[in-house]
Each structure stands twice: as C-alpha cells, then as structure tokens.
CSV table of N, CA and C in Angstrom, one decimal:
chain,number,residue,atom,x,y,z
A,1,UNK,N,-38.4,2.2,19.9
A,1,UNK,CA,-38.7,2.7,18.4
A,1,UNK,C,-37.4,1.9,18.8
A,2,UNK,N,-37.7,0.7,17.8
A,2,UNK,CA,-36.6,-0.2,17.2
A,2,UNK,C,-35.9,0.6,16.4
A,3,UNK,N,-33.9,0.1,17.1
A,3,UNK,CA,-32.9,0.3,16.1
A,3,UNK,C,-32.2,-0.2,14.8
A,4,UNK,N,-32.4,-0.2,14.2
A,4,UNK,CA,-31.8,-1.3,13.1
A,4,UNK,C,-30.4,-0.6,13.0
A,5,UNK,N,-29.4,-2.2,12.8
A,5,UNK,CA,-27.8,-1.9,12.9
A,5,UNK,C,-27.5,-2.2,11.5
A,6,UNK,N,-26.5,-0.5,11.1
A,6,UNK,CA,-26.3,-0.7,9.7
A,6,UNK,C,-26.6,0.6,8.5
A,7,UNK,N,-28.4,1.6,9.5
A,7,UNK,CA,-28.4,2.4,9.0
A,7,UNK,C,-28.5,3.4,8.4
A,8,UNK,N,-26.7,3.7,9.6
A,8,UNK,CA,-26.3,5.3,9.6
A,8,UNK,C,-25.5,4.9,8.2
A,9,UNK,N,-24.1,4.1,8.1
A,9,UNK,CA,-24.0,3.9,7.2
A,9,UNK,C,-24.5,4.2,5.5
A,10,UNK,N,-26.1,3.2,6.0
A,10,UNK,CA,-26.2,3.3,4.5
A,10,UNK,C,-26.8,5.3,3.8
A,11,UNK,N,-27.5,5.4,5.1
A,11,UNK,CA,-27.6,6.5,5.1
A,11,UNK,C,-26.7,8.1,4.8
A,12,UNK,N,-25.5,7.4,5.3
A,12,UNK,CA,-23.7,8.0,5.0
A,12,UNK,C,-24.0,7.4,3.5
A,13,UNK,N,-23.6,7.3,2.9
A,13,UNK,CA,-23.2,5.9,1.5
A,13,UNK,C,-24.6,6.8,0.9
A,14,UNK,N,-25.9,7.2,0.8
A,14,UNK,CA,-26.4,7.4,0.3
A,14,UNK,C,-26.9,9.3,0.1
A,15,UNK,N,-26.2,9.9,1.5
A,15,UNK,CA,-26.1,11.2,1.2
A,15,UNK,C,-25.2,12.3,0.6
A,16,UNK,N,-23.8,11.1,0.9
A,16,UNK,CA,-22.5,11.6,0.6
A,16,UNK,C,-22.0,10.9,-0.9
A,17,UNK,N,-21.4,11.8,-1.6
A,17,UNK,CA,-21.4,11.0,-3.4
A,17,UNK,C,-19.5,11.6,-3.0
A,18,UNK,N,-19.4,10.2,-3.0
A,18,UNK,CA,-17.6,10.4,-3.3
A,18,UNK,C,-17.3,10.5,-4.8
A,19,UNK,N,-16.6,11.3,-4.8
A,19,UNK,CA,-15.8,12.0,-5.7
A,19,UNK,C,-14.9,11.7,-6.3
A,20,UNK,N,-14.6,11.7,-8.1
A,20,UNK,CA,-13.8,10.7,-8.7
A,20,UNK,C,-12.6,10.6,-9.0
A,21,UNK,N,-12.6,11.7,-8.6
A,21,UNK,CA,-10.6,12.5,-7.9
A,21,UNK,C,-10.0,11.3,-6.6
A,22,UNK,N,-11.4,10.7,-5.5
A,22,UNK,CA,-10.4,10.3,-4.5
A,22,UNK,C,-10.9,9.1,-5.0
A,23,UNK,N,-12.2,8.4,-6.1
A,23,UNK,CA,-12.2,6.9,-6.9
A,23,UNK,C,-10.7,6.7,-7.3
A,24,UNK,N,-10.3,7.6,-8.2
A,24,UNK,CA,-9.2,7.1,-9.1
A,24,UNK,C,-7.9,7.2,-8.1
A,25,UNK,N,-8.0,7.6,-7.4
A,25,UNK,CA,-6.6,7.9,-6.4
A,25,UNK,C,-6.7,6.8,-5.1
A,26,UNK,N,-7.4,6.1,-5.2
A,26,UNK,CA,-8.3,4.5,-4.3
A,26,UNK,C,-7.1,3.4,-5.6
A,27,UNK,N,-7.8,3.6,-6.6
A,27,UNK,CA,-7.6,2.9,-7.4
A,27,UNK,C,-6.2,2.5,-7.7
A,28,UNK,N,-5.5,3.8,-7.9
A,28,UNK,CA,-3.6,3.4,-7.8
A,28,UNK,C,-2.8,3.5,-6.9
A,29,UNK,N,-4.0,3.3,-5.8
A,29,UNK,CA,-3.6,3.0,-4.8
A,29,UNK,C,-3.3,1.1,-4.8
A,30,UNK,N,-4.3,1.2,-5.2
A,30,UNK,CA,-4.2,-0.8,-5.1
A,30,UNK,C,-3.3,-1.8,-5.8
A,31,UNK,N,-3.1,-0.4,-7.2
A,31,UNK,CA,-2.5,-1.0,-8.4
A,31,UNK,C,-1.2,-1.3,-7.7
A,32,UNK,N,-0.8,-0.2,-7.3
A,32,UNK,CA,0.2,0.3,-6.8
A,32,UNK,C,1.3,-0.7,-5.6
A,33,UNK,N,-0.5,-0.8,-4.8
A,33,UNK,CA,0.2,-1.7,-3.4
A,33,UNK,C,0.1,-3.5,-4.3
A,34,UNK,N,-0.5,-3.6,-5.2
A,34,UNK,CA,0.2,-5.0,-5.6
A,34,UNK,C,0.7,-5.1,-6.5
A,35,UNK,N,1.4,-4.4,-7.0
A,35,UNK,CA,3.3,-4.1,-7.7
A,35,UNK,C,3.4,-4.3,-6.6
A,36,UNK,N,3.9,-3.8,-5.3
A,36,UNK,CA,5.0,-4.2,-4.5
A,36,UNK,C,5.0,-5.5,-4.0
A,37,UNK,N,4.1,-5.6,-3.5
A,37,UNK,CA,3.8,-6.9,-2.6
A,37,UNK,C,4.2,-8.2,-4.1
A,38,UNK,N,3.1,-8.1,-5.3
A,38,UNK,CA,3.6,-9.4,-5.9
A,38,UNK,C,4.9,-8.5,-6.2
A,39,UNK,N,5.7,-7.9,-6.1
A,39,UNK,CA,7.2,-7.9,-5.9
A,39,UNK,C,8.4,-8.4,-5.3
A,40,UNK,N,7.2,-8.1,-4.0
A,40,UNK,CA,7.9,-8.7,-2.9
A,40,UNK,C,7.0,-10.2,-2.9
A,41,UNK,N,6.6,-10.7,-3.1
A,41,UNK,CA,6.5,-12.1,-3.2
A,41,UNK,C,7.4,-13.0,-3.8
A,42,UNK,N,8.1,-12.7,-5.0
A,42,UNK,CA,8.9,-13.1,-5.2
A,42,UNK,C,10.0,-14.0,-3.8
A,43,UNK,N,10.3,-12.2,-3.7
A,43,UNK,CA,11.9,-12.6,-2.7
A,43,UNK,C,12.0,-11.0,-2.1
A,44,UNK,N,13.2,-11.0,-1.4
A,44,UNK,CA,12.9,-9.5,-0.3
A,44,UNK,C,13.4,-8.6,-1.3
A,45,UNK,N,12.8,-7.7,-0.7
A,45,UNK,CA,14.1,-6.3,-1.9
A,45,UNK,C,14.7,-5.4,-1.6
A,46,UNK,N,15.3,-4.0,-2.2
A,46,UNK,CA,15.7,-2.8,-1.2
A,46,UNK,C,15.0,-2.0,-2.3
A,47,UNK,N,15.2,-0.6,-2.1
A,47,UNK,CA,14.5,0.0,-3.0
A,47,UNK,C,14.7,-0.3,-4.5
A,48,UNK,N,15.8,0.5,-4.1
A,48,UNK,CA,17.2,0.3,-5.5
A,48,UNK,C,16.1,-0.9,-7.1
A,49,UNK,N,16.1,-2.1,-5.6
A,49,UNK,CA,15.5,-3.0,-7.2
A,49,UNK,C,13.8,-3.5,-7.0
A,50,UNK,N,13.9,-3.0,-5.6
A,50,UNK,CA,12.3,-2.7,-6.5
A,50,UNK,C,11.9,-1.5,-7.3
A,51,UNK,N,13.2,-0.1,-7.7
A,51,UNK,CA,12.7,0.7,-8.8
A,51,UNK,C,12.6,-0.3,-9.8
A,52,UNK,N,14.2,-1.0,-10.2
A,52,UNK,CA,14.1,-1.3,-11.5
A,52,UNK,C,13.4,-2.3,-11.9
A,53,UNK,N,12.8,-3.0,-11.1
A,53,UNK,CA,11.5,-4.2,-10.6
A,53,UNK,C,10.5,-3.2,-11.6
A,54,UNK,N,9.9,-2.5,-11.2
A,54,UNK,CA,8.7,-1.8,-11.1
A,54,UNK,C,8.7,-1.3,-12.4
A,55,UNK,N,10.0,-0.3,-13.0
A,55,UNK,CA,10.1,0.4,-13.5
A,55,UNK,C,9.4,1.8,-12.8
A,56,UNK,N,9.3,2.6,-11.8
A,56,UNK,CA,8.7,3.7,-11.6
A,56,UNK,C,9.9,4.4,-11.2
A,57,UNK,N,10.0,5.6,-10.8
A,57,UNK,CA,10.8,6.2,-9.9
A,57,UNK,C,10.8,6.0,-8.7
A,58,UNK,N,12.0,6.3,-7.9
A,58,UNK,CA,12.5,5.6,-6.8
A,58,UNK,C,11.1,6.5,-5.7
A,59,UNK,N,11.0,7.9,-6.1
A,59,UNK,CA,10.3,8.7,-4.8
A,59,UNK,C,8.6,8.5,-4.5
A,60,UNK,N,8.6,7.8,-6.1
A,60,UNK,CA,7.0,7.2,-6.1
A,60,UNK,C,7.2,5.7,-5.2
A,61,UNK,N,8.4,4.7,-6.1
A,61,UNK,CA,8.5,3.4,-4.9
A,61,UNK,C,8.2,3.8,-3.6
A,62,UNK,N,8.6,4.4,-2.4
A,62,UNK,CA,9.5,4.9,-1.5
A,62,UNK,C,8.2,5.0,-0.8
A,63,UNK,N,7.0,6.5,-1.5
A,63,UNK,CA,5.6,7.0,-1.1
A,63,UNK,C,5.0,5.9,-1.2
A,64,UNK,N,4.3,5.0,-1.7
A,64,UNK,CA,3.6,3.2,-1.3
A,64,UNK,C,3.9,2.5,-0.3
A,65,UNK,N,5.9,2.1,-0.6
A,65,UNK,CA,6.0,1.4,0.4
A,65,UNK,C,6.4,1.6,1.1
A,66,UNK,N,6.4,2.7,2.1
A,66,UNK,CA,6.1,3.4,3.3
A,66,UNK,C,4.8,3.4,3.8
A,67,UNK,N,4.5,3.3,3.0
A,67,UNK,CA,1.9,3.8,3.0
A,67,UNK,C,2.2,2.4,3.6
A,68,UNK,N,3.0,1.4,3.0
A,68,UNK,CA,2.7,-0.3,3.5
A,68,UNK,C,3.0,-0.7,4.3
A,69,UNK,N,3.7,-0.4,5.1
A,69,UNK,CA,4.8,-0.5,6.2
A,69,UNK,C,4.3,-0.1,7.0
A,70,UNK,N,3.2,1.7,7.3
A,70,UNK,CA,2.8,1.8,8.2
A,70,UNK,C,1.1,0.7,8.4
A,71,UNK,N,0.8,0.7,7.0
A,71,UNK,CA,-0.6,0.1,7.3
A,71,UNK,C,-0.2,-1.5,7.5
A,72,UNK,N,1.0,-2.2,7.6
A,72,UNK,CA,1.3,-4.4,8.3
A,72,UNK,C,1.0,-4.4,7.7
A,73,UNK,N,1.2,-4.3,5.6
A,73,UNK,CA,1.7,-4.6,5.0
A,73,UNK,C,2.7,-5.5,4.5
A,74,UNK,N,3.9,-4.3,4.7
A,74,UNK,CA,5.4,-4.7,4.3
A,74,UNK,C,6.0,-4.7,5.9
A,75,UNK,N,6.9,-5.4,6.1
A,75,UNK,CA,7.5,-4.6,7.1
A,75,UNK,C,9.8,-4.8,6.7
A,76,UNK,N,10.1,-3.9,7.3
A,76,UNK,CA,11.6,-4.8,7.2
A,76,UNK,C,12.5,-5.4,7.4
A,77,UNK,N,13.0,-5.8,7.0
A,77,UNK,CA,14.1,-6.7,6.7
A,77,UNK,C,15.9,-6.9,7.4
A,78,UNK,N,16.5,-7.0,7.3
A,78,UNK,CA,17.6,-6.9,7.2
A,78,UNK,C,18.5,-5.7,6.3
A,79,UNK,N,20.2,-5.6,6.6
A,79,UNK,CA,20.4,-4.7,5.9
A,79,UNK,C,21.6,-5.0,5.2
A,80,UNK,N,21.5,-4.2,3.6
A,80,UNK,CA,22.0,-5.5,2.5
A,80,UNK,C,23.6,-5.5,2.8
A,81,UNK,N,24.7,-5.6,2.7
A,81,UNK,CA,25.6,-6.1,2.7
A,81,UNK,C,26.4,-5.5,2.6
A,82,UNK,N,26.8,-3.9,2.2
A,82,UNK,CA,26.8,-2.5,2.1
A,82,UNK,C,26.9,-2.2,3.0
A,83,UNK,N,25.6,-2.5,3.4
A,83,UNK,CA,25.0,-1.5,4.6
A,83,UNK,C,24.3,-0.4,4.4
A,84,UNK,N,23.9,0.0,3.5
A,84,UNK,CA,23.2,1.0,2.9
A,84,UNK,C,22.0,0.7,2.6
A,85,UNK,N,20.9,0.1,2.4
A,85,UNK,CA,19.4,-0.1,2.1
A,85,UNK,C,19.5,-1.6,2.7
A,86,UNK,N,17.9,-1.1,3.6
A,86,UNK,CA,17.0,-1.6,3.8
A,86,UNK,C,16.4,-2.8,2.8
A,87,UNK,N,16.2,-4.3,3.2
A,87,UNK,CA,15.7,-4.8,2.8
A,87,UNK,C,14.3,-5.0,2.8
A,88,UNK,N,13.1,-4.5,2.2
A,88,UNK,CA,11.7,-5.3,2.9
A,88,UNK,C,10.8,-6.5,2.2
A,89,UNK,N,10.0,-7.1,3.0
A,89,UNK,CA,9.6,-8.5,2.7
A,89,UNK,C,7.7,-8.5,3.1
A,90,UNK,N,7.1,-9.2,2.5
A,90,UNK,CA,5.7,-9.3,3.1
A,90,UNK,C,5.9,-9.7,4.8
A,91,UNK,N,4.9,-8.8,6.1
A,91,UNK,CA,4.5,-8.9,6.7
A,91,UNK,C,4.4,-10.1,6.9
A,92,UNK,N,4.2,-11.0,8.4
A,92,UNK,CA,4.0,-12.1,7.8
A,92,UNK,C,3.0,-12.5,9.6
A,93,UNK,N,2.0,-12.0,8.9
A,93,UNK,CA,0.9,-11.7,10.4
A,93,UNK,C,0.6,-13.0,11.3
A,94,UNK,N,1.0,-14.5,10.1
A,94,UNK,CA,0.3,-15.4,11.6
A,94,UNK,C,1.3,-16.7,11.9
C-alpha cells in the first residue's frame, strides 16, 4: 500500500470546520500584529508611545505586544531615560 504525503492534512481539513469566531480572532490578531510591527518599523518605542501611536487601550497593546515577543517578532531593547519603561523593537533574525 502506497502512502501519499499530505493526505492526513487534507482529510482533517475537509473533516473539521473552523468556527467563524476563530477566523475573526485570527484576522484581528493579524491586524494588530501589522499595526504594532508597522509602528516599530519607524523606531523603537515604549508601551505608552505605542498606545499613543496606535490609539488603543494599553492593556490591549500589552497583550498583543507580549504575544509578538513570545513568538519572536519583537524583542526588548534598553530601558528609557527615566528607568520606567522598556523600549521594544523588531527582532532582527539575520
């Protein structure tokens, strides 16, 4: 019996349906990721600076920023002059 590669993935994809809530959450995460990385492309920023730039609640910025740190898109830089906040910058993988 010959085994075809990728059949399991196709079978599971056809068998299981992804809920619309999951799809909407993924779309929102990707939107937030794009906004935060876009802001950090200009320069490194602290959380209060990102909050002003993106104009969203700080708690939401922290949640998505920490997720981006966890998955390796963003990294911490030095502490600001008042020793209050870390700067965040895009992770250089190369």
